[in-house]
CSV table of C-alpha atoms and ligand atoms in Angstrom, one decimal:
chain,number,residue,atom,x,y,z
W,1,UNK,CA,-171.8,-39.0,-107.8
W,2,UNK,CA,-175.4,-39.2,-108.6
W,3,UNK,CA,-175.4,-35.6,-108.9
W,4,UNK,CA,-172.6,-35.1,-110.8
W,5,UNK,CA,-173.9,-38.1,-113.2
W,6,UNK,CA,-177.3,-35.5,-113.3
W,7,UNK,CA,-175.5,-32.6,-114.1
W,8,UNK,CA,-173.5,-34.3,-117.2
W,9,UNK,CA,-177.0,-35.4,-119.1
W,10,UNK,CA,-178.1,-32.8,-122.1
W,11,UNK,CA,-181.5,-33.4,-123.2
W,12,UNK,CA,-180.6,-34.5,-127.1
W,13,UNK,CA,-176.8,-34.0,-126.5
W,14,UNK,CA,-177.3,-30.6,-126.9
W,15,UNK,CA,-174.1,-28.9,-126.1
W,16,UNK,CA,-172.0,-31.8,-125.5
W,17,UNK,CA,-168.8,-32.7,-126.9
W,18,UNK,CA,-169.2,-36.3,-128.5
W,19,UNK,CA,-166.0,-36.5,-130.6
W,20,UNK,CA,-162.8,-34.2,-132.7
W,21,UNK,CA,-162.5,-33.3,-135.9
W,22,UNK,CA,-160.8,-31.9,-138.2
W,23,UNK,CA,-163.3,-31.6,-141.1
W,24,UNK,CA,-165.6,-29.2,-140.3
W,25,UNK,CA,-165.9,-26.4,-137.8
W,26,UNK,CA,-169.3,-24.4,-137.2
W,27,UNK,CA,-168.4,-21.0,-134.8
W,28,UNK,CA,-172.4,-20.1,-133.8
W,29,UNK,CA,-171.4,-16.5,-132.2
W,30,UNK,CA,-169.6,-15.3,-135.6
W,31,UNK,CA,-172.0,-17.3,-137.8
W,32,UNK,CA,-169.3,-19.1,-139.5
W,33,UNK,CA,-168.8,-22.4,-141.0
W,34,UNK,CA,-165.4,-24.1,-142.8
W,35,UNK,CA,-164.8,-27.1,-144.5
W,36,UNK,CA,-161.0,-27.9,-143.6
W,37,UNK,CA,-160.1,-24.7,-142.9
W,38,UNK,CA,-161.8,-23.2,-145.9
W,39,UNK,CA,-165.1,-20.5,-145.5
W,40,UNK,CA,-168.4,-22.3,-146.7
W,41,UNK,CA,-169.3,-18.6,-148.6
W,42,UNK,CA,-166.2,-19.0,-150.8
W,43,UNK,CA,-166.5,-22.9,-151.5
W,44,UNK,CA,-169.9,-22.3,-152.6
W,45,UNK,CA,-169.3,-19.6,-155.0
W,46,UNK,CA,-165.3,-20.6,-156.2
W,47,UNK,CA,-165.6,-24.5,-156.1
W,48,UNK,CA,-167.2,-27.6,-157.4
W,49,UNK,CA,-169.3,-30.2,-155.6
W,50,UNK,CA,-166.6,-32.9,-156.9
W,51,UNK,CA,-163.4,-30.5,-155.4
W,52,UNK,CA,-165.3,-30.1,-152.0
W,53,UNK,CA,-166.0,-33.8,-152.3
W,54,UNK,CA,-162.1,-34.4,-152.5
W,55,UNK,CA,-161.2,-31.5,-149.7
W,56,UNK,CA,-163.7,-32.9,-147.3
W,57,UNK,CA,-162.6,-36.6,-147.8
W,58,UNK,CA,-158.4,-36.4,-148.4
W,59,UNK,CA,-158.5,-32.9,-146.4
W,60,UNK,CA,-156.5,-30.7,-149.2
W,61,UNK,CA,-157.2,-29.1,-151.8
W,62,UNK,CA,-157.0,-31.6,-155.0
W,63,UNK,CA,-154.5,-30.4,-157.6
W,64,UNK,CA,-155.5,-30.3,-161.1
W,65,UNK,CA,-154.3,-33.6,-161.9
W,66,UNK,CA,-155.9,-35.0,-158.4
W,67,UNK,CA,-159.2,-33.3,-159.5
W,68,UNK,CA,-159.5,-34.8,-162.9
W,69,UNK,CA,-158.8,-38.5,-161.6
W,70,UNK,CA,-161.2,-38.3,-158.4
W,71,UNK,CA,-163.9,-36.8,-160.9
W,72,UNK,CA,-163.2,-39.2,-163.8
W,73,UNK,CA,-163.5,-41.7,-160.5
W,74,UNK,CA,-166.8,-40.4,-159.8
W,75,UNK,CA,-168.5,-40.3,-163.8
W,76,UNK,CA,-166.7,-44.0,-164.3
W,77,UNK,CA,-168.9,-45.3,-161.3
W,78,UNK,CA,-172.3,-43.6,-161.7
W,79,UNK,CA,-173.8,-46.9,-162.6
W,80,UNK,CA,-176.0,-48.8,-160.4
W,81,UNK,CA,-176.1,-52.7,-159.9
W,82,UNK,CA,-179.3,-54.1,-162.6
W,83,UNK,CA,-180.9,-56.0,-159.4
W,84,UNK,CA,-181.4,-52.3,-158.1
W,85,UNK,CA,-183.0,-51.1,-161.2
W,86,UNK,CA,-185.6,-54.0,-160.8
W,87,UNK,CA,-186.0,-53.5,-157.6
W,88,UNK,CA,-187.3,-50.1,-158.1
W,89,UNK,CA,-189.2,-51.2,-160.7
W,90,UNK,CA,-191.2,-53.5,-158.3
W,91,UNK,CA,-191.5,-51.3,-155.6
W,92,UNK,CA,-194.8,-50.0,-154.7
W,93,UNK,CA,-196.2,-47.3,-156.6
W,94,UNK,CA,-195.2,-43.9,-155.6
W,95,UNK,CA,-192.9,-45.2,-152.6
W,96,UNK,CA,-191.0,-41.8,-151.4
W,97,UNK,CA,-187.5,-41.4,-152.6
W,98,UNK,CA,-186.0,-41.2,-149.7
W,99,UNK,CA,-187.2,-45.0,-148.5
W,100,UNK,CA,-186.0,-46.1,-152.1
W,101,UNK,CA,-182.3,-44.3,-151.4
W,102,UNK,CA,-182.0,-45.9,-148.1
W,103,UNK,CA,-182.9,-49.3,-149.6
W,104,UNK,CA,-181.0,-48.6,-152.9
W,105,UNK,CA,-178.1,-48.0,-151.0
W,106,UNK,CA,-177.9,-51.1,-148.7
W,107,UNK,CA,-178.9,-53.2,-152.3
W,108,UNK,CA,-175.8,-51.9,-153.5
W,109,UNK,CA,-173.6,-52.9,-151.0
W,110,UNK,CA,-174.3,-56.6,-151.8
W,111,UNK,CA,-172.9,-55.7,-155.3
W,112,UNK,CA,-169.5,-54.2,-154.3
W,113,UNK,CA,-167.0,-56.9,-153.7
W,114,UNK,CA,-164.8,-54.8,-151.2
W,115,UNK,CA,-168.1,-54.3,-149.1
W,116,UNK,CA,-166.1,-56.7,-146.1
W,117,UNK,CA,-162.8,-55.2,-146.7
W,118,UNK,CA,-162.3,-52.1,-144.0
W,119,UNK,CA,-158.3,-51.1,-145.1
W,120,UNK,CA,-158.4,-47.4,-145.7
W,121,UNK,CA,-157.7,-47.6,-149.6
W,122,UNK,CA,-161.0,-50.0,-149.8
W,123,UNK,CA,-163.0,-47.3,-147.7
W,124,UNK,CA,-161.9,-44.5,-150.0
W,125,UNK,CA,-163.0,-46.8,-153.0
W,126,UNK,CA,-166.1,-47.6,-151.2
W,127,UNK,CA,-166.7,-43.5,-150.7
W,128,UNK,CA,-166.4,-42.6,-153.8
W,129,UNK,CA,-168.9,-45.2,-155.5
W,130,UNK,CA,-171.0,-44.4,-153.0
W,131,UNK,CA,-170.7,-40.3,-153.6
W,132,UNK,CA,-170.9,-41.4,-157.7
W,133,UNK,CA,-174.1,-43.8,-157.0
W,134,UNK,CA,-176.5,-42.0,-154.7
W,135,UNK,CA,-177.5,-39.2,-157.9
W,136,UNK,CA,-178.3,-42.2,-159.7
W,137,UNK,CA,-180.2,-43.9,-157.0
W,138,UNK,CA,-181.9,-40.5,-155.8
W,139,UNK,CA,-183.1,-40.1,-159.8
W,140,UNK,CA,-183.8,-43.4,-160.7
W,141,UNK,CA,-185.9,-44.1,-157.4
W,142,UNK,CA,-188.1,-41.0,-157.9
W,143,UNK,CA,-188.3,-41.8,-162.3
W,144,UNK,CA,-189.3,-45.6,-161.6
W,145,UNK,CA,-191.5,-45.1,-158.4
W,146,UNK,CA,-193.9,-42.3,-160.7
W,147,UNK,CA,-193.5,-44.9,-163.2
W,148,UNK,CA,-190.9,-42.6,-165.7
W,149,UNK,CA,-188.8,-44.1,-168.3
W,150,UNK,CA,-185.5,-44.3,-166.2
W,151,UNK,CA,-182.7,-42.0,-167.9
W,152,UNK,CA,-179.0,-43.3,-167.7
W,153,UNK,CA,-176.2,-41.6,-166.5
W,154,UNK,CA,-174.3,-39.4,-168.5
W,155,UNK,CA,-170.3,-39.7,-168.3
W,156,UNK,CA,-170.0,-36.0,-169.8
W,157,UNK,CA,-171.6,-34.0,-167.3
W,158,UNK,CA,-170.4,-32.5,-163.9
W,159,UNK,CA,-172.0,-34.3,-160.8
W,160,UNK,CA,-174.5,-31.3,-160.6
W,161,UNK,CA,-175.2,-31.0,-164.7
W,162,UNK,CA,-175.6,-35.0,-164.5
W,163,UNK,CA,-178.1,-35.3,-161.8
W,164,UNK,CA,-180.3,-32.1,-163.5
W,165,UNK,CA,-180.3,-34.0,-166.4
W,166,UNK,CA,-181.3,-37.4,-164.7
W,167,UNK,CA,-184.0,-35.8,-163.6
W,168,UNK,CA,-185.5,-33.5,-166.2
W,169,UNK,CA,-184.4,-35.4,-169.8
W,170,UNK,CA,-182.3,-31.8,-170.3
W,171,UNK,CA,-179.2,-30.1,-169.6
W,172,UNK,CA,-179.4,-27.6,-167.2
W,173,UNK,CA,-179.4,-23.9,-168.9
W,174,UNK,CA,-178.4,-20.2,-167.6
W,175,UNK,CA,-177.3,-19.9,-164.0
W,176,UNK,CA,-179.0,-23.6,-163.2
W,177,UNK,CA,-176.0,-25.9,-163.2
W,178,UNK,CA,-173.4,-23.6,-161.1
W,179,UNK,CA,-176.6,-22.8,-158.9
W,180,UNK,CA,-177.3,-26.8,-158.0
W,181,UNK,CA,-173.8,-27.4,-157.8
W,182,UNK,CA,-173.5,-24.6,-155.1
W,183,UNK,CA,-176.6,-26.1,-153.2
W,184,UNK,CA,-174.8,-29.3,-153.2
W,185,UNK,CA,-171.2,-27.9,-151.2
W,186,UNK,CA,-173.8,-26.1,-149.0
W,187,UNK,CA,-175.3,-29.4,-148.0
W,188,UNK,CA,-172.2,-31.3,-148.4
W,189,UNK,CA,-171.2,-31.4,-144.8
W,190,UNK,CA,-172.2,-30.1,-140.9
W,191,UNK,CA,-169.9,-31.2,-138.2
W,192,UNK,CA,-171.9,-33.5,-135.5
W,193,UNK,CA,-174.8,-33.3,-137.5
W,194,UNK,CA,-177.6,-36.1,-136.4
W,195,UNK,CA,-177.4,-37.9,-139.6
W,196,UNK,CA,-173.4,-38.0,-139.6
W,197,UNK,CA,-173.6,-38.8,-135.8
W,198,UNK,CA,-175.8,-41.8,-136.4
W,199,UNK,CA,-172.9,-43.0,-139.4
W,200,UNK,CA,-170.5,-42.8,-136.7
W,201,UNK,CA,-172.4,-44.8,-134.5
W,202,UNK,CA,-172.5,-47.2,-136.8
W,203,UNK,CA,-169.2,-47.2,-137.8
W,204,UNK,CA,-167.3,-47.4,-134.2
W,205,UNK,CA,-168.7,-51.0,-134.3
W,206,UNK,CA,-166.6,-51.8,-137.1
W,207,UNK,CA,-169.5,-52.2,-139.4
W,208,UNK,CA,-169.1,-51.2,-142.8
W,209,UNK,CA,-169.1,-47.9,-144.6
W,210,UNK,CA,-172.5,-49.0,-146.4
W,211,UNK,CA,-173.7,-49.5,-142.8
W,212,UNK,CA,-173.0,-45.9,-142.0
W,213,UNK,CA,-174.6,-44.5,-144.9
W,214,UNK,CA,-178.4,-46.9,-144.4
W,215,UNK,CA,-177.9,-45.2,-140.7
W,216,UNK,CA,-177.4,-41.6,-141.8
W,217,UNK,CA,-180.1,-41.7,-144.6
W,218,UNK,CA,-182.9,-43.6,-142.1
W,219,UNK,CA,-181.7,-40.2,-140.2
W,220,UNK,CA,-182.2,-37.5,-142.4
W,221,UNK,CA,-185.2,-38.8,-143.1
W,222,UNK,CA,-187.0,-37.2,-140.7
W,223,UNK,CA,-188.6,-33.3,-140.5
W,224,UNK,CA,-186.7,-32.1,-137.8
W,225,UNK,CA,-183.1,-32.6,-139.8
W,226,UNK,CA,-182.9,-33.0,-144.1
W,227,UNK,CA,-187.0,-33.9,-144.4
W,228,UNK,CA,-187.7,-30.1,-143.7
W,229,UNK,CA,-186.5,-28.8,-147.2
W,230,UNK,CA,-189.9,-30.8,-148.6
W,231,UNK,CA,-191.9,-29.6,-145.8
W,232,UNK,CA,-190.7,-25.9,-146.9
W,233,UNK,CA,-191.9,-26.3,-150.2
W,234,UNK,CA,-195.1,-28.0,-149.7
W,235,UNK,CA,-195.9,-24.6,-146.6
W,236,UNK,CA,-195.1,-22.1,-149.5
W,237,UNK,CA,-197.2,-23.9,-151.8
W,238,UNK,CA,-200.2,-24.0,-149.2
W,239,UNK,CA,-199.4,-20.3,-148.8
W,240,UNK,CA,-199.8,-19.4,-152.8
W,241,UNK,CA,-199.7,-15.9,-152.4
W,242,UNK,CA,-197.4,-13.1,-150.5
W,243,UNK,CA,-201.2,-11.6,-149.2
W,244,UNK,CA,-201.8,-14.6,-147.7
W,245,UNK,CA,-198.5,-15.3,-145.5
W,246,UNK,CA,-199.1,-13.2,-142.8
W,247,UNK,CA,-202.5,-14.9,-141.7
W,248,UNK,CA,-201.2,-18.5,-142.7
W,249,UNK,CA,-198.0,-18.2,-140.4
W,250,UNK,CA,-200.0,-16.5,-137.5
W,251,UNK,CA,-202.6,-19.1,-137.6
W,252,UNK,CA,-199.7,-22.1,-137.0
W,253,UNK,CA,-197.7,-20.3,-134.7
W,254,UNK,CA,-201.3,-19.5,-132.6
W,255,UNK,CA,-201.6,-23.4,-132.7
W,256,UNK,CA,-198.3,-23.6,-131.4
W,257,UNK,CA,-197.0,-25.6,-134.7
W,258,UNK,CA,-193.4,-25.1,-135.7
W,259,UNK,CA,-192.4,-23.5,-139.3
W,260,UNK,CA,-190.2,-25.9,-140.9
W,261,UNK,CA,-186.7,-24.0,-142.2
W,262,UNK,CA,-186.5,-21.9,-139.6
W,263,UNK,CA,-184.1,-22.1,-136.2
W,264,UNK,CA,-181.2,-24.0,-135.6
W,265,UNK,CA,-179.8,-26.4,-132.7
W,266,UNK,CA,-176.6,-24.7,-133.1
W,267,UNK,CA,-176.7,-21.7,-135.1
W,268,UNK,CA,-178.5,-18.8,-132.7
W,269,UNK,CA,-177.6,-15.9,-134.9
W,270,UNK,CA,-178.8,-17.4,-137.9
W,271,UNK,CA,-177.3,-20.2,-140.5
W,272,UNK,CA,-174.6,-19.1,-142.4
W,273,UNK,CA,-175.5,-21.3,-145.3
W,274,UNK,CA,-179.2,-19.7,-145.6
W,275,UNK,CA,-178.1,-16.4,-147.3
W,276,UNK,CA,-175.8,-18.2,-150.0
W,277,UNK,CA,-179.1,-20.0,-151.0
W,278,UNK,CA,-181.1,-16.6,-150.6
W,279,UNK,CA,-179.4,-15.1,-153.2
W,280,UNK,CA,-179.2,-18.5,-155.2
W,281,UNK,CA,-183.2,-18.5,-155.0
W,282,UNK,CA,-183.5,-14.7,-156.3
W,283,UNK,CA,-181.2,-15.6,-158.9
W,284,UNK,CA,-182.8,-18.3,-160.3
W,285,UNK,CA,-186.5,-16.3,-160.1
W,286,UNK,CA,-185.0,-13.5,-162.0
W,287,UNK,CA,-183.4,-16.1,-164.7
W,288,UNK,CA,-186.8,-17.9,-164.7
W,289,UNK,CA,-188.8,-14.6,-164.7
W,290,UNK,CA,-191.0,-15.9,-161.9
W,291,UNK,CA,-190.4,-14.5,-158.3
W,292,UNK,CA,-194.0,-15.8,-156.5
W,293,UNK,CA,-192.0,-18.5,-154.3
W,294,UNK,CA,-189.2,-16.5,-153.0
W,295,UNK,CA,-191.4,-13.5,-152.4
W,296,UNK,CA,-193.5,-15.9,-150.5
W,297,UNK,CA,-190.5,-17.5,-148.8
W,298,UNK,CA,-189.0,-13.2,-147.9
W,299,UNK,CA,-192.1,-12.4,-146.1
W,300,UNK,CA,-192.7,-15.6,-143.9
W,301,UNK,CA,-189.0,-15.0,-142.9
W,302,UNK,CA,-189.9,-11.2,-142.1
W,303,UNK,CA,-193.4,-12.4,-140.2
W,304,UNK,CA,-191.4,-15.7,-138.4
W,305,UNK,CA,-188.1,-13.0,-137.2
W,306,UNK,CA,-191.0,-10.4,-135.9
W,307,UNK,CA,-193.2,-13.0,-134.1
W,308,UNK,CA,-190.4,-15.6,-133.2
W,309,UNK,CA,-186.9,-14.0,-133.3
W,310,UNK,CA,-186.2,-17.4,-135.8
W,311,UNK,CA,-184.2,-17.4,-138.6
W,312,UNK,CA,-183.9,-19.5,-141.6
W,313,UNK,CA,-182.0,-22.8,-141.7
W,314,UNK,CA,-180.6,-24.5,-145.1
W,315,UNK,CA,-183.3,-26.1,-146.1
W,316,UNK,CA,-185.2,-22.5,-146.5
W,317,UNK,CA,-184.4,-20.7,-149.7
W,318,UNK,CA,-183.5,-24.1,-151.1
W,319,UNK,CA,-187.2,-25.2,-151.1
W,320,UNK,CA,-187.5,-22.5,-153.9
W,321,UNK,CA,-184.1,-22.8,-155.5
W,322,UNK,CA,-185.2,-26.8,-156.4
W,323,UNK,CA,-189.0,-25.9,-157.4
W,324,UNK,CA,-187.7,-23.5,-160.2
W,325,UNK,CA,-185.2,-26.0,-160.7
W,326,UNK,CA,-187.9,-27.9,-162.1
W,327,UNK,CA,-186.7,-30.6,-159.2
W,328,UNK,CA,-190.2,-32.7,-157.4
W,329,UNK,CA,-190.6,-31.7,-153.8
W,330,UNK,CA,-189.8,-35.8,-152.8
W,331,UNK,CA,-186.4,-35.4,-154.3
W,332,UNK,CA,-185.1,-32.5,-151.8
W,333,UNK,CA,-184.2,-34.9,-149.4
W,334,UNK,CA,-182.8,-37.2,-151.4
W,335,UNK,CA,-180.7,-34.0,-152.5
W,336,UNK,CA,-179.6,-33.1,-149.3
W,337,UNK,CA,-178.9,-37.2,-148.8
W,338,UNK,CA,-176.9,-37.4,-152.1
W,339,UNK,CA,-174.3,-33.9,-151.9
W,340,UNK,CA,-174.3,-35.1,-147.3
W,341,UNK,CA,-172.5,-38.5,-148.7
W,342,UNK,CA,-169.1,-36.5,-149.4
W,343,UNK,CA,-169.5,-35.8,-145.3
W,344,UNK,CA,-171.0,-38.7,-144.1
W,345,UNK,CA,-168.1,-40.7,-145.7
W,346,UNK,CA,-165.1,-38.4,-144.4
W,347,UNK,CA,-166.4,-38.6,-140.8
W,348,UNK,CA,-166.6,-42.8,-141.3
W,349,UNK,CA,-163.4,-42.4,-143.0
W,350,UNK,CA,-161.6,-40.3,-139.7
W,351,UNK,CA,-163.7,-42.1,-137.0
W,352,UNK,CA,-161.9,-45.7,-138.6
W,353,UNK,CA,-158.4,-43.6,-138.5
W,354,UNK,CA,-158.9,-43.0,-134.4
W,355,UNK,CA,-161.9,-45.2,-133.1
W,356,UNK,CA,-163.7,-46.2,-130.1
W,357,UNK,CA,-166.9,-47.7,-129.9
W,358,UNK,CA,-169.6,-45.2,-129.0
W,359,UNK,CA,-171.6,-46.1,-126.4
W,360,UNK,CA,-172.8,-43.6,-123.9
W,361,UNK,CA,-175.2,-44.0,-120.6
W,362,UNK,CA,-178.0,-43.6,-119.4
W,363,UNK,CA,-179.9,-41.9,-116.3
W,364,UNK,CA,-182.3,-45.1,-115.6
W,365,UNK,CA,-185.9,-43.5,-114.2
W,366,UNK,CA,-187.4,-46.6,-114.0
W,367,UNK,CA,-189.0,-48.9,-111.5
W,368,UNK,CA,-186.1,-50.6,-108.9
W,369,UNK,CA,-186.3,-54.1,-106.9
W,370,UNK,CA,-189.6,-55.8,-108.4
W,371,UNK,CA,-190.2,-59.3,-107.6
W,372,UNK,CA,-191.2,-61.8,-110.7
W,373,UNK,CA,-194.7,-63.1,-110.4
W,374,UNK,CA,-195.4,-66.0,-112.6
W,375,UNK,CA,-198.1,-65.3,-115.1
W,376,UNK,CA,-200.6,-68.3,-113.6
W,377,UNK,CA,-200.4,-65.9,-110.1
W,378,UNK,CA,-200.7,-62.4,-111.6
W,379,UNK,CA,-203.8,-60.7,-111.9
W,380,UNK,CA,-205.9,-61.3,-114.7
W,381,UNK,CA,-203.1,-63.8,-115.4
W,382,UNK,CA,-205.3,-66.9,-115.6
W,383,UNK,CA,-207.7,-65.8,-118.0
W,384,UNK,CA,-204.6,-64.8,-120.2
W,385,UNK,CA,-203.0,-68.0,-119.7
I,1,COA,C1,-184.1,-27.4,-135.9
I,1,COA,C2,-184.8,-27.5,-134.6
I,1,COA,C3,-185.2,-28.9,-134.3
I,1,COA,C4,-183.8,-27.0,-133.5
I,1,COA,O1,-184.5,-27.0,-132.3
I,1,COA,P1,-183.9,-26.9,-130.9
I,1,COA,O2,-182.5,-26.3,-130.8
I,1,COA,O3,-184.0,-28.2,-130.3
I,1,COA,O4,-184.8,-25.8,-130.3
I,1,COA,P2,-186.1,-26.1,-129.5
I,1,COA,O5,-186.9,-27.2,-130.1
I,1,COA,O6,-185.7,-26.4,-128.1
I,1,COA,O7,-186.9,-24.8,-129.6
I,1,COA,C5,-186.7,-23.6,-128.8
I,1,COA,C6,-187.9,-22.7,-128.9
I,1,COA,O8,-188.0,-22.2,-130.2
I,1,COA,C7,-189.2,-22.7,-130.8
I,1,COA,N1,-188.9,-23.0,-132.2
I,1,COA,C8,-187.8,-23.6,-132.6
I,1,COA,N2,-187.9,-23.8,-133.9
I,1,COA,C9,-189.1,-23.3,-134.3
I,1,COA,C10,-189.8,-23.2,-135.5
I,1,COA,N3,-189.2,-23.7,-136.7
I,1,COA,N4,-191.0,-22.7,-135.6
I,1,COA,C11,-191.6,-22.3,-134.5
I,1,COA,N5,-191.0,-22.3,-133.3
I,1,COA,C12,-189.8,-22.9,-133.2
I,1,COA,C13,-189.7,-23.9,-130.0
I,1,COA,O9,-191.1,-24.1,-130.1
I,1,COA,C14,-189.2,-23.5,-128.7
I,1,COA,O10,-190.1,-22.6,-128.1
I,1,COA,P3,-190.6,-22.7,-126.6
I,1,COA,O11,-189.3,-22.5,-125.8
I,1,COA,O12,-191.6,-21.6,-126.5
I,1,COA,O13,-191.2,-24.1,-126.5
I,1,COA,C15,-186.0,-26.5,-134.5
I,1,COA,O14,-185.6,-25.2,-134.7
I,1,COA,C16,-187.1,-26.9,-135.6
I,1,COA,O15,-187.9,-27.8,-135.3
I,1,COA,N6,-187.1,-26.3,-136.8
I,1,COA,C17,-188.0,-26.7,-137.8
I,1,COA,C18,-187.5,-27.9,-138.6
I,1,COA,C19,-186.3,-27.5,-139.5
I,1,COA,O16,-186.3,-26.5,-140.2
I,1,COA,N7,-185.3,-28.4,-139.4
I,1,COA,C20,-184.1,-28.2,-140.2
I,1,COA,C21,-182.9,-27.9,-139.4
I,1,COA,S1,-181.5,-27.5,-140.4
């Protein structure tokens, strides 16, 4: 028994089964990944972060009519609650965006009157004010924090257009609207991902859909999962030049420090998402006229492959897709945070439809039959006491 109890433990789950669904399938050995059935290289290029939004949450394609009410949904809701707004305003100068998300998200939830009600037409209410909000949270928390003149929401613009625009005082030109819009279905949604595990953790206690989303973005957070996008950019920046990426990888990887955007716990062939946003980032350095961050970011992946056999993740090539975007390196997360809520939400949404609590075990490697020695008789105890 103890054996077998041995033999079922995975080091970071790696490997193991922890749930079904029918949302999103990743196939590692033929480097594919589908969003209900549908290949992430043609979503990215054909749709629209709203339609994926839709497919990912109701499972189907929208119709046209279904389209234009869930994205007429998600422009009327793009407002954030006032006590948010100040909230930002007081925060500490320079807090990161992604702390300011996290809290600007669980602010919110005090401000929507379903936030206690857990029927299934609440929760797809609740996921789409959540999918419209966390733009204007993400841009508002950056603007207020660098202590920029917040700029509203536009009702007009596509969920990609709007957030460019938030950001930057401008509407996106060229190839820059279609190109953030496909970065967002890219990052839109990963199966068991640790982020959408943590919602789901959450969520199998009954808690509430805001909840889930505090968990997933406390998540992301960190450089091993959505922070590495930032950490890509600020490596290519240290770089500067194509001569000097050789030497600068070779010197981490002698100190046995990892390069952020490269390898994968489940992709081993390489991330299917990573040439979509190749492509994207030589299309916007052509548009732009300036190719010094993707020619960086094409010979550390050449130096990394030799040396390591690693290939780039997501959050590669989109390190220099946002920089020309004109996007600030803190906001990459935040980005990732904002287009995963379409995902995050349809996992809460199916784990409600099906759920059991989540609670695995342990293999305890503790200390076993200790007996309690009052603090007056341990040693050292007295002078404590
Ligand atoms: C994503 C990641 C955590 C997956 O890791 P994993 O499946 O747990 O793989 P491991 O951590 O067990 O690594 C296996 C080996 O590859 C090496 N490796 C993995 N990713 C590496 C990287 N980015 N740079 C250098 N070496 C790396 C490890 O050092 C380890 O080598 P070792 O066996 O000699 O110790 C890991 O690849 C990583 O840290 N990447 C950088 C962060 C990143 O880009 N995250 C975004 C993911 S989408």
């Amino acid at each position: 028994m103890e054996e077998e109890k041995k033999k079922e433990y995975s080091p970071g789950l790696e490997g193991i089964i922890a749930g079904k669904t029918g949302i999103c399938e990743i196939d590692p050995e033929r480097a594919t990944l589908t969003y209900r059935g549908y290949d992430i290289r043609d979503l990215a290029v054909k749709s629209t972060y709203e339609e994926t939004a839709y497919l990912l949450l109701y499972g189907e394609l929208p119709t046209a009519g279904k389209l234009k009410e869930f994205s007429d949904t998600l422009r009327s809701e793009r407002a954030v609650p006032g006590e948010v707004v100040d909230l930002y305003r007081r925060a500490p100068q320079k807090s990161h965006s992604m702390d300011l998300l996290r809290t600007g998200i669980s602010l919110s939830a005090l401000y929507d009157p379903e936030v206690w009600d857990d029927s299934i037409d609440a929760n797809y209410r609740k996921a789409a004010r959540i999918i419209a909000k966390m733009p204007t949270l993400a841009a508002l928390g950056y603007r207020l924090a660098h202590r920029k003149k917040p700029i509203e929401p536009r009702d007009d613009l596509s969920a990609a257009e709007n957030f460019l625009y938030m950001m930057r005082g401008s509407e996106p030109e060229g190839p820059a609207g279609r190109i953030f819009d496909s970065s967002l279905i890219i990052y839109a949604e990963h199966e068991y991902n640790a982020s959408s595990f943590s919602a789901l953790v959450t969520i199998s206690t009954r808690s509430d859909i805001y909840s889930g989303i505090v968990s997933a973005v406390g998540t992301l957070k960190g450089p091993l999962h959505g922070g590495a996008n930032e950490e890509v950019m600020k490596m290519l920046l240290d770089i500067g030049s194509v001569e000097k990426a050789e030497a600068w990888i070779m010197d981490k990887l002698a100190k046995k420090q990892r390069i952020m955007g490269f390898g994968h716990r489940v992709y081993k062939h390489g991330d299917t998402r990573a040439p979509i946003l190749k492509e994207a980032s030589l299309e916007i350095c052509k548009f732009e006229n300036y190719c010094r961050w993707h020619d960086i970011s094409l010979k550390v992946e050449e130096v990394v492959k030799r040396e390591k056999g690693l290939l780039p993740n997501v959050d590669y090539f989109a390190a220099s897709v946002y920089y020309l975007l004109g996007l600030p390196l803190e906001t990459y997360t935040p980005i990732f945070a904002m287009a995963r809520s379409a995902g995050w939400c349809s996992h809460i949404i199916e784990q409600l439809s099906d759920n059991r609590l989540i609670r695995p075990t342990s293999e305890y490697t503790g200390k076993r039959g200790l007996k309690y020695v009052p603090l007056g008789e341990r040693e050292g105890g007295q002078k404590a006491a």
